[in-house]
């Protein structure tokens, strides 16, 4: 799976009334005097908006919000959409500055609509830039870049001189976070030079600060120091606020190993954070100081700072717009806070053996683990109304853009469509509820007598394993993230290729991950695994637990089920068991190209053909699986293997859905896993995307994704794997069985045993049925007994054991 690095920093926002950047908070009563001009006139409204702009520039965001809210309602009552748009856009800017992100999104989008109605292209372009700033703030970088570029294109030439330097710096920040170093640095210098020519000292100093932050993230410490010192010099000379300088310079000194200077600078940053109200999330300042104290070995003080960072980060997360991409972005940003907290808390626990510390670190890790998936599941279970027709039309545009990108390699249209989807989703979905205070006790009570929950957290210096069963919770220190990644990579390569060192490398990874756990955890018959980073790629069932002439695999001693996290697993138990039918739905052997003789039956010309080869064996596969199921079955093959027919069958709550098709990687690196279906009745290639699947509301027991790398995706910090397995769980599947690499089940043994086991047990226990199938392969003593054939399969889900109807 592709690693993904998400970096945190904040963008500044500018209001339509003018002005940019961070300003000192000015004390005093709100300035809400009526304009001198006659009330209700356009001139009076403009004057009122200007007065709000002055309050905004002085950091009085609450007072400014009142002025802009009043101006907005007056403009609406007078049917002045241009001034209503400007007032509402500025009101959104105040909400943004106050970290009220959901309200800000609603204000920006409505202001955008009003600006369009008034044909005010300048206002719309600036609102687009503000939306981009908010998306970048929450970690949705590609959508942010699309909005900024759209803003630059749409802005009238006369307005570009005023706003272009700021937009260039905004876009530079986004490109830096995406790792596009050369483009980012070029944009930074263009924006800084433009600010210098305009005499905008605030923007000039902001540009140097953001450039320094970007260079620091790239590891270019001398260049970062030059940029940050120039920003500090400018602000000091012109009496501008210095809080962001102390934060950035403190982080630089930490990277340089000067812990004393870093501590002094960040102490001052924390002090100033309490005196002013700016756009920088306060949690980031406490997190930075906590990291310094952690590096100094001041564990108790580090923990206090990181507790504050966690609390502030929690409020920041809950204020984020309810879009999945944004939620994933916040997980990536806050993962650094939770990771530092886990490091400080577990190290202090090993020194003091204070039980509350162990409970606290486990809960902290769980709070950020798969939080976005928990939110999607909450969306799926809510009683919210159906999504608007425009949403599904946009998904149709997205799938057509996916096809075009796969054919041509051109991703501009795909990225733009995805940005529109993010904008629409930002106003959908409920908030995520907090975790229960007694999370550990609740999980322990739900665990079976022969079940252990094993939760991993990989860190740069050391990693951690929490092990829990009915008796209690323990934590074990493991090797560093890099060491584990290296061992896992070598073991996977050996297992997939039946290399000569397979047994040794496999057993070594087992000992590295599980060897330190108490015997009672290693003896448990069922393992629930909450994985992290490189471990998502690891075929745990295929690891060798005991070396010898006849090595013993993990699958021979344990039922292995991957879970999104303990919190997600626990929450699923609180919901009623789905009432499923006994139907098996199998999809296979779609029509992919004109050479397929069945294509003649497809009416109309074929468009956007990808030229995928036919999967003749997949039709035979779904037939054999249906026979093994020994129950009612619906098979979707040829021109029936389409989105429409699959969606129709899913409404019947099937017990099993088996998909045997091509699984493709999207041309957009931020979006993973596409299911290639047959040509639609209009002759178009159909691609089923994770975004669409995750918005379905279905009830089904087990979804089997049979194909090459069907479980592939990016392993993101906090989020886990972003791909098809996650999307099907979000849609409502109880469990998903996927593959880690190309598989060959030549005689159908694995699936035959899998479905007989699922059907005969009375309960749809995917992990248990998969283990039975893997044991049959192991004991076959032929070439299919090697783990390269059966080790690729794994089961992921939560409680996931729905009862079959009799």
Tab-separated table of N, CA and C in Angstrom, residues 48 63 133 152 235-236 307 321 364 395 412 450 457 494 549 562 589 631 698 721 736 755 775-776:
chain	number	residue	atom	x	y	z
A	48	UNK	N	-20.784	49.908	6.356
A	48	UNK	CA	-20.891	48.937	7.436
A	48	UNK	C	-19.966	47.753	7.191
A	63	UNK	N	-16.770	40.466	17.098
A	63	UNK	CA	-17.408	41.757	16.832
A	63	UNK	C	-17.639	41.943	15.334
A	133	UNK	N	-8.776	27.735	1.316
A	133	UNK	CA	-8.029	27.887	2.561
A	133	UNK	C	-8.575	26.964	3.633
A	152	UNK	N	-7.964	31.864	-9.357
A	152	UNK	CA	-7.037	32.662	-10.173
A	152	UNK	C	-7.576	32.844	-11.582
A	235	UNK	N	8.610	41.294	10.989
A	235	UNK	CA	7.562	41.551	11.969
A	235	UNK	C	8.092	42.361	13.155
A	236	UNK	N	9.278	42.036	13.615
A	236	UNK	CA	9.865	42.756	14.750
A	236	UNK	C	10.084	44.220	14.395
A	307	UNK	N	-2.038	16.552	26.448
A	307	UNK	CA	-3.444	16.447	26.850
A	307	UNK	C	-4.221	17.668	26.370
A	321	UNK	N	-16.017	20.356	8.478
A	321	UNK	CA	-17.135	19.979	7.606
A	321	UNK	C	-17.238	18.463	7.468
A	364	UNK	N	-6.521	7.243	23.748
A	364	UNK	CA	-6.034	8.306	22.857
A	364	UNK	C	-5.779	7.765	21.464
A	395	UNK	N	-21.483	12.172	-9.046
A	395	UNK	CA	-20.771	10.889	-9.014
A	395	UNK	C	-20.673	10.293	-10.421
A	412	UNK	N	-6.555	16.408	-14.806
A	412	UNK	CA	-7.080	17.725	-14.442
A	412	UNK	C	-8.595	17.681	-14.259
A	450	UNK	N	-12.146	-16.680	24.646
A	450	UNK	CA	-10.958	-17.158	23.937
A	450	UNK	C	-10.530	-16.158	22.856
A	457	UNK	N	0.569	0.340	17.179
A	457	UNK	CA	0.880	1.730	16.846
A	457	UNK	C	2.361	1.802	16.521
A	494	UNK	N	9.210	-12.627	0.338
A	494	UNK	CA	9.553	-14.050	0.434
A	494	UNK	C	8.311	-14.927	0.367
A	549	UNK	N	10.410	-28.828	11.110
A	549	UNK	CA	10.217	-29.557	9.842
A	549	UNK	C	8.829	-29.312	9.259
A	562	UNK	N	-9.223	-8.759	11.007
A	562	UNK	CA	-8.771	-7.376	11.064
A	562	UNK	C	-9.980	-6.499	11.367
A	589	UNK	N	-17.312	-11.894	-14.956
A	589	UNK	CA	-17.195	-11.924	-16.409
A	589	UNK	C	-17.932	-10.781	-17.093
A	631	UNK	N	-27.713	-22.298	-1.818
A	631	UNK	CA	-28.887	-21.502	-1.480
A	631	UNK	C	-29.292	-20.688	-2.682
A	698	UNK	N	-26.796	0.024	2.476
A	698	UNK	CA	-27.157	-1.357	2.192
A	698	UNK	C	-27.067	-2.178	3.472
A	721	UNK	N	-6.365	1.950	5.808
A	721	UNK	CA	-6.330	1.797	4.355
A	721	UNK	C	-7.545	2.469	3.735
A	736	UNK	N	-15.752	-7.786	5.001
A	736	UNK	CA	-15.232	-7.791	3.632
A	736	UNK	C	-14.024	-8.702	3.581
A	755	UNK	N	-17.504	-20.877	1.211
A	755	UNK	CA	-18.952	-20.701	1.168
A	755	UNK	C	-19.696	-21.842	1.848
A	775	UNK	N	-7.093	-23.481	6.087
A	775	UNK	CA	-6.623	-24.758	6.646
A	775	UNK	C	-6.736	-25.882	5.629
A	776	UNK	N	-7.813	-25.878	4.851
A	776	UNK	CA	-7.965	-26.901	3.813
A	776	UNK	C	-6.832	-26.801	2.798
